Amino acid sequence: MPFDDPAFWRAGAISTTVVMSIVLAMLTIDSLEAIAPGGSHVPPYTVINRHIDYAHNAKLGRDMPTIGQDEPLFGRAVEAPEAAALIERGKLVIQSRACIDCHTFMGNGAYYGPDLTKAWLDPAWEAWAAITGAESREEAMVRFLMAPDQYATWQRRMPNLGISRDEAVATVAYLKWLASIDTNGFPIHFGRIKVSE
Amino acid sequence: MSRSKSLAVKYLAAAVLLFGVMTLAGLASAVYYINPDFLFGFVPFNVAKILHIDTMIIWLLMGFMGAVYWFLPEEFGCEPAGIWAAEILFWVFVAAVLAVAAIFVFVQWGPGTETTLWLFQQGRKYVEAPRWAAIGVALVMLVFAWNVVGTALKARRITGVMAVMSVNMVPLVLLYLIAFPKIDNMAVDLYWWWWLVHLWVEATWEILIGCIMALAMMKLLGTSRRIVEGWLYVEVALVLGTGILGLGHHYFWIGTPDYWLGIGGFFSALEPLPLLGMVVHAVYDAGVHRMKTSNQPAFYWTLAEAFGNFLGGGVFGFMITLPQLNLFAHGTQWTVSHGHFAFWGAYACGVLSVCYIALQEQRRLVTVNGSGWVWAFVLLNGGLIGMVGSLLVAGMAQAFFERAIGGSTLEAFIAGQENPWFMLGMYSRFGFGLMFAAGYLTLAWNLSALGRRQVAAVPQPMPAE
Ligand code: HEM
Ligand code: HEM
Ligand SMILES: [Fe+2]
């Protein structure tokens, strides 16, 4: 009877692990291709030059980002290297301030602040543009990031993290690019259903 | 006592102390949800929370290491290879933990440059420690792996449990290397980050604690090695057979293709099976041996581990693991509810069990009893279950009002956070957190006082010379 022989189960453990690891390796190769900038799910960084929105795709039955006309940040289009530099800087700002230990990105992180996956598309920027006296959404975001405690909307404030203007601009570019990633429909219904008081 | 066991006691003591720091930082983070002005401008929420979850990782790792150093000489019948290096690194480890904690609290952040990642912090959840400290942790784990594997080579014999543990050291150390790179693309960053987080807690750590609990069961109940090892292999097969692809439950929404919805949902839904198996095993063994043991607290913490692992990891994880529901529960207090229950049940209870095993031998107690440990056990588990229940209420309210109805904007987020059910959850979590903290104090007192009073009551006569 093999069942009461530990060696039988040992062989089972080894073979299961090997098979599963091989499958994971293959899926990883495929997934990394899909999520590389310019892959099937993640637009290239130069997408920050375009209009980005989020809409329900009736055929797929889920919400998806849409990429539209030219709409460069601060009205100035950037080439690929400059876009990549902005993204690199933006990520450094995000890591250096541990934003992810208050916020979530694509639902991962901490839950003290709002999810930032679609922060670029948040209707709140209209109000913030008025409060900060900014002409555009990106300018409102920059001003907010540089002094979030001054423009607080409720009692739970975001602290001032000493973000310089250059750093804020790079972070806004990062958040705009982030909003263009196809996240299989998360978050659902973003911004299309109003909450009344 | 052997050098390995002395080192084990040091590691376990450090773990219990850090557990206290973790509890304090958890309470501070929880206050922020009730009073956002608390320490605002001095220690922001994220700093308190980083301290909370990073000390959690470190105290559990130290607890595992303590447990392994404790059992190593018994399993191999000799001192571990390279024990001298482990003894030195213990103090390096402690010093580094203190330095990093001071940097988190006093420096908090730096400019957006690589220098910040090297010196102050890396801003990636659970592995925030700056690179210099991460190198230290990697070194400690390398030496730890060498102690285990090297001793097996030196002793020229190996038990099944130790063989599993030795092989498991390889992924344990390799996965930690994901703590280092800075990856610009958040989708790729999260892809690898989840290898570290999920494959640690739902694969390698699960196997490591399985080995530790197997050794504890043999010691506490005298279960036969053949049975324990058979179970261990079944467990490894099931944990890795479901957990490796179960990784997919973190790949639903991070930009990865939608085949992960099916693969991740299916395999992770099977992950509770091995955890259920462990409960069956523990209950069966306890029954066979009529729960006869000279170390009641260790035995009860072992049972708590089996049940906590299954309920917290298996049941509470299963609740949110299918993509149809995870779309709403993702990144809410519901996740926090599961995270607390699972880490507590699977790992913290196991480490505490080993603490009592080590104490019994170190203080030469024939039996471990008294009422102190019962109070600690009840307050800690009661407080934790209360927190988990509170977070479940808050999390469900958040999933519903912020995600399902509100559409996850800032406005919807605020509506969810101000929802009365959510607020109720936050207040009662804090209340139960205080109960948990009282349990911690009782535990710390019990561990330090245990058996000492009897010794004091019978003073040793001075030698006549
Ligand atoms: C007094 C007891 C405790 C309190 C008040 C507490 C409080 C908290 C708070 C407020 C957070 C932040 C959640 C967020 O981002 O909103 C947190 C996160 C966390 N805590 Fe605790 N905690 C306690 C004990 C524990 C214990 C005993 C463990 C495990 C052994 C633990 C493990 C964790 C983990 C893993 C996270 C991250 C969870 C996630 O982000 O999903 N905590 N805790
Ligand atoms: C004992 C082992 C386990 C531990 C320690 C554990 C711990 C955790 C923690 C701390 C998180 C939050 C991670 C973060 O974002 O920071 C998490 C997330 C998650 N866990 Fe577990 N878990 C365990 C087992 C399981 C099992 C067996 C399942 C499924 C049956 C599961 C399903 C999930 C899911 C679906 C999430 C993602 C939640 C979200 O979308 O926000 N976990 N786990
Ligand atoms: Fe997982």
Short mmCIF file of C-alpha atoms in Angstrom, two decimals, chain B residues 160-340:
data_model
loop_
_atom_site.label_atom_id
_atom_site.label_comp_id
_atom_site.label_asym_id
_atom_site.label_seq_id
_atom_site.Cartn_x
_atom_site.Cartn_y
_atom_site.Cartn_z
CA GLY B 160 11.93 14.34 6.74
CA VAL B 161 10.86 17.51 8.51
CA MET B 162 14.33 18.96 8.25
CA ALA B 163 14.59 18.00 4.58
CA VAL B 164 11.42 19.92 3.81
CA MET B 165 12.67 22.86 5.83
CA SER B 166 16.05 22.87 4.08
CA VAL B 167 14.59 22.85 0.57
CA ASN B 168 12.10 25.53 1.62
CA MET B 169 14.98 27.84 2.61
CA VAL B 170 15.80 28.38 -1.06
CA PRO B 171 12.56 30.12 -2.11
CA LEU B 172 12.37 31.84 1.29
CA VAL B 173 15.63 33.66 0.64
CA LEU B 174 15.26 34.09 -3.13
CA LEU B 175 11.81 35.69 -2.90
CA TYR B 176 13.12 38.25 -0.44
CA LEU B 177 15.36 39.65 -3.19
CA ILE B 178 12.20 41.24 -4.64
CA ALA B 179 12.56 43.80 -1.83
CA PHE B 180 15.34 45.55 -3.77
CA PRO B 181 14.55 46.72 -7.30
CA LYS B 182 12.79 49.97 -8.18
CA ILE B 183 10.43 49.24 -11.04
CA ASP B 184 8.89 52.27 -12.80
CA ASN B 185 5.91 50.43 -14.23
CA MET B 186 3.44 49.93 -11.36
CA ALA B 187 1.85 46.89 -13.03
CA VAL B 188 5.20 45.08 -13.24
CA ASP B 189 6.19 46.31 -9.80
CA LEU B 190 3.02 44.85 -8.25
CA TYR B 191 3.39 41.67 -10.29
CA TRP B 192 6.69 40.84 -8.63
CA TRP B 193 5.76 42.35 -5.27
CA TRP B 194 2.97 39.80 -5.00
CA TRP B 195 5.46 36.97 -5.55
CA LEU B 196 7.11 38.18 -2.39
CA VAL B 197 3.95 38.79 -0.38
CA HIS B 198 1.71 35.95 -1.52
CA LEU B 199 4.35 33.30 -2.15
CA TRP B 200 5.84 34.05 1.24
CA VAL B 201 2.69 33.97 3.34
CA GLU B 202 0.70 31.43 1.35
CA ALA B 203 3.58 29.15 0.33
CA THR B 204 7.04 29.23 1.95
CA TRP B 205 5.97 30.61 5.35
CA GLU B 206 3.08 28.18 5.39
CA ILE B 207 5.51 25.30 4.88
CA LEU B 208 7.98 26.65 7.41
CA ILE B 209 5.27 26.94 10.08
CA GLY B 210 4.05 23.48 9.03
CA CYS B 211 7.50 22.09 9.85
CA ILE B 212 7.66 24.01 13.13
CA MET B 213 4.19 22.85 14.16
CA ALA B 214 5.09 19.26 13.23
CA LEU B 215 8.07 19.43 15.57
CA ALA B 216 5.93 21.04 18.27
CA MET B 217 3.27 18.33 17.99
CA MET B 218 5.83 15.57 18.34
CA LYS B 219 7.21 17.25 21.42
CA LEU B 220 3.91 18.14 23.05
CA LEU B 221 1.90 15.01 22.32
CA GLY B 222 4.51 12.46 21.39
CA THR B 223 2.90 11.88 17.98
CA SER B 224 4.87 9.39 15.88
CA ARG B 225 7.30 10.86 13.39
CA ARG B 226 6.07 8.66 10.57
CA ILE B 227 2.53 10.04 10.85
CA VAL B 228 3.69 13.62 11.19
CA GLU B 229 5.97 13.38 8.17
CA GLY B 230 3.31 11.75 6.02
CA TRP B 231 0.97 14.63 6.85
CA LEU B 232 3.67 17.17 6.17
CA TYR B 233 4.18 15.90 2.61
CA VAL B 234 0.45 15.91 1.91
CA GLU B 235 0.32 19.43 3.25
CA VAL B 236 3.22 20.57 1.09
CA ALA B 237 1.60 19.04 -2.00
CA LEU B 238 -1.71 20.76 -1.30
CA VAL B 239 -0.30 24.12 -0.18
CA LEU B 240 1.92 24.45 -3.23
CA GLY B 241 -0.50 22.71 -5.59
CA THR B 242 -3.12 25.36 -4.85
CA GLY B 243 -1.05 28.29 -3.59
CA ILE B 244 1.40 28.73 -6.47
CA LEU B 245 -1.32 29.45 -9.01
CA GLY B 246 -3.57 30.85 -6.25
CA LEU B 247 -1.19 33.80 -6.63
CA GLY B 248 -3.57 34.76 -9.43
CA HIS B 249 -6.10 36.16 -6.93
CA HIS B 250 -3.84 39.21 -6.75
CA TYR B 251 -3.65 39.54 -10.53
CA PHE B 252 -7.30 40.33 -11.19
CA TRP B 253 -6.99 44.11 -11.37
CA ILE B 254 -3.34 45.14 -11.73
CA GLY B 255 -3.28 45.31 -15.51
CA THR B 256 -2.61 41.60 -16.08
CA PRO B 257 -4.67 39.62 -18.66
CA ASP B 258 -8.11 38.38 -17.68
CA TYR B 259 -7.22 34.67 -17.73
CA TRP B 260 -6.05 35.33 -14.17
CA LEU B 261 -9.66 35.78 -13.09
CA GLY B 262 -10.34 32.13 -13.84
CA ILE B 263 -6.98 30.68 -12.82
CA GLY B 264 -6.58 32.78 -9.67
CA GLY B 265 -10.20 32.29 -8.62
CA PHE B 266 -10.11 28.53 -9.12
CA PHE B 267 -6.80 27.66 -7.49
CA SER B 268 -7.12 30.08 -4.59
CA ALA B 269 -10.60 28.75 -3.87
CA LEU B 270 -8.89 25.40 -3.21
CA GLU B 271 -6.28 26.91 -0.88
CA PRO B 272 -8.38 26.31 2.27
CA LEU B 273 -8.13 22.51 1.75
CA PRO B 274 -4.66 21.98 3.24
CA LEU B 275 -5.57 24.36 6.07
CA LEU B 276 -8.62 22.26 6.84
CA GLY B 277 -6.37 19.20 6.71
CA MET B 278 -4.17 20.69 9.40
CA VAL B 279 -7.15 21.25 11.69
CA VAL B 280 -8.23 17.64 11.20
CA HIS B 281 -4.71 16.46 11.92
CA ALA B 282 -4.38 18.57 15.07
CA VAL B 283 -7.78 17.61 16.45
CA TYR B 284 -7.21 13.93 15.64
CA ASP B 285 -3.83 13.87 17.36
CA ALA B 286 -5.16 15.75 20.36
CA GLY B 287 -7.95 13.19 20.62
CA VAL B 288 -5.67 10.17 20.25
CA HIS B 289 -3.45 11.45 23.02
CA ARG B 290 -6.46 12.56 25.11
CA MET B 291 -5.00 16.07 25.20
CA LYS B 292 -2.44 14.84 27.72
CA THR B 293 0.50 17.19 27.81
CA SER B 294 2.70 18.73 30.43
CA ASN B 295 2.59 22.05 28.63
CA GLN B 296 -0.97 23.31 28.44
CA PRO B 297 -0.28 26.81 27.07
CA ALA B 298 1.90 25.52 24.23
CA PHE B 299 -0.72 22.94 23.38
CA TYR B 300 -3.56 25.46 23.33
CA TRP B 301 -1.57 27.89 21.21
CA THR B 302 -0.90 25.04 18.78
CA LEU B 303 -4.62 24.36 18.52
CA ALA B 304 -5.25 28.10 18.09
CA GLU B 305 -2.73 28.04 15.25
CA ALA B 306 -4.51 25.22 13.45
CA PHE B 307 -7.95 26.80 13.80
CA GLY B 308 -6.75 30.35 13.22
CA ASN B 309 -4.89 29.37 10.08
CA PHE B 310 -7.97 27.68 8.67
CA LEU B 311 -10.52 30.30 9.72
CA GLY B 312 -8.41 33.40 9.11
CA GLY B 313 -6.58 32.28 6.00
CA GLY B 314 -8.94 29.67 4.59
CA VAL B 315 -12.43 30.89 5.43
CA PHE B 316 -11.89 34.66 5.55
CA GLY B 317 -9.64 34.45 2.49
CA PHE B 318 -12.16 32.36 0.59
CA MET B 319 -14.86 34.98 1.24
CA ILE B 320 -13.06 37.53 -0.91
CA THR B 321 -11.12 35.34 -3.32
CA LEU B 322 -13.57 34.93 -6.20
CA PRO B 323 -13.16 37.81 -8.66
CA GLN B 324 -16.91 38.47 -8.78
CA LEU B 325 -16.78 39.53 -5.14
CA ASN B 326 -13.19 40.71 -5.02
CA LEU B 327 -14.13 43.44 -7.51
CA PHE B 328 -15.95 45.07 -4.58
CA ALA B 329 -13.99 43.86 -1.56
CA HIS B 330 -10.58 44.61 -3.12
CA GLY B 331 -8.54 47.12 -1.17
CA THR B 332 -11.07 47.71 1.61
CA GLN B 333 -11.19 47.07 5.35
CA TRP B 334 -12.52 43.64 4.39
CA THR B 335 -8.98 42.84 3.23
CA VAL B 336 -7.66 44.13 6.56
CA SER B 337 -10.09 41.85 8.41
CA HIS B 338 -8.76 38.80 6.57
CA GLY B 339 -5.14 39.94 6.85
CA HIS B 340 -5.31 40.24 10.65
#
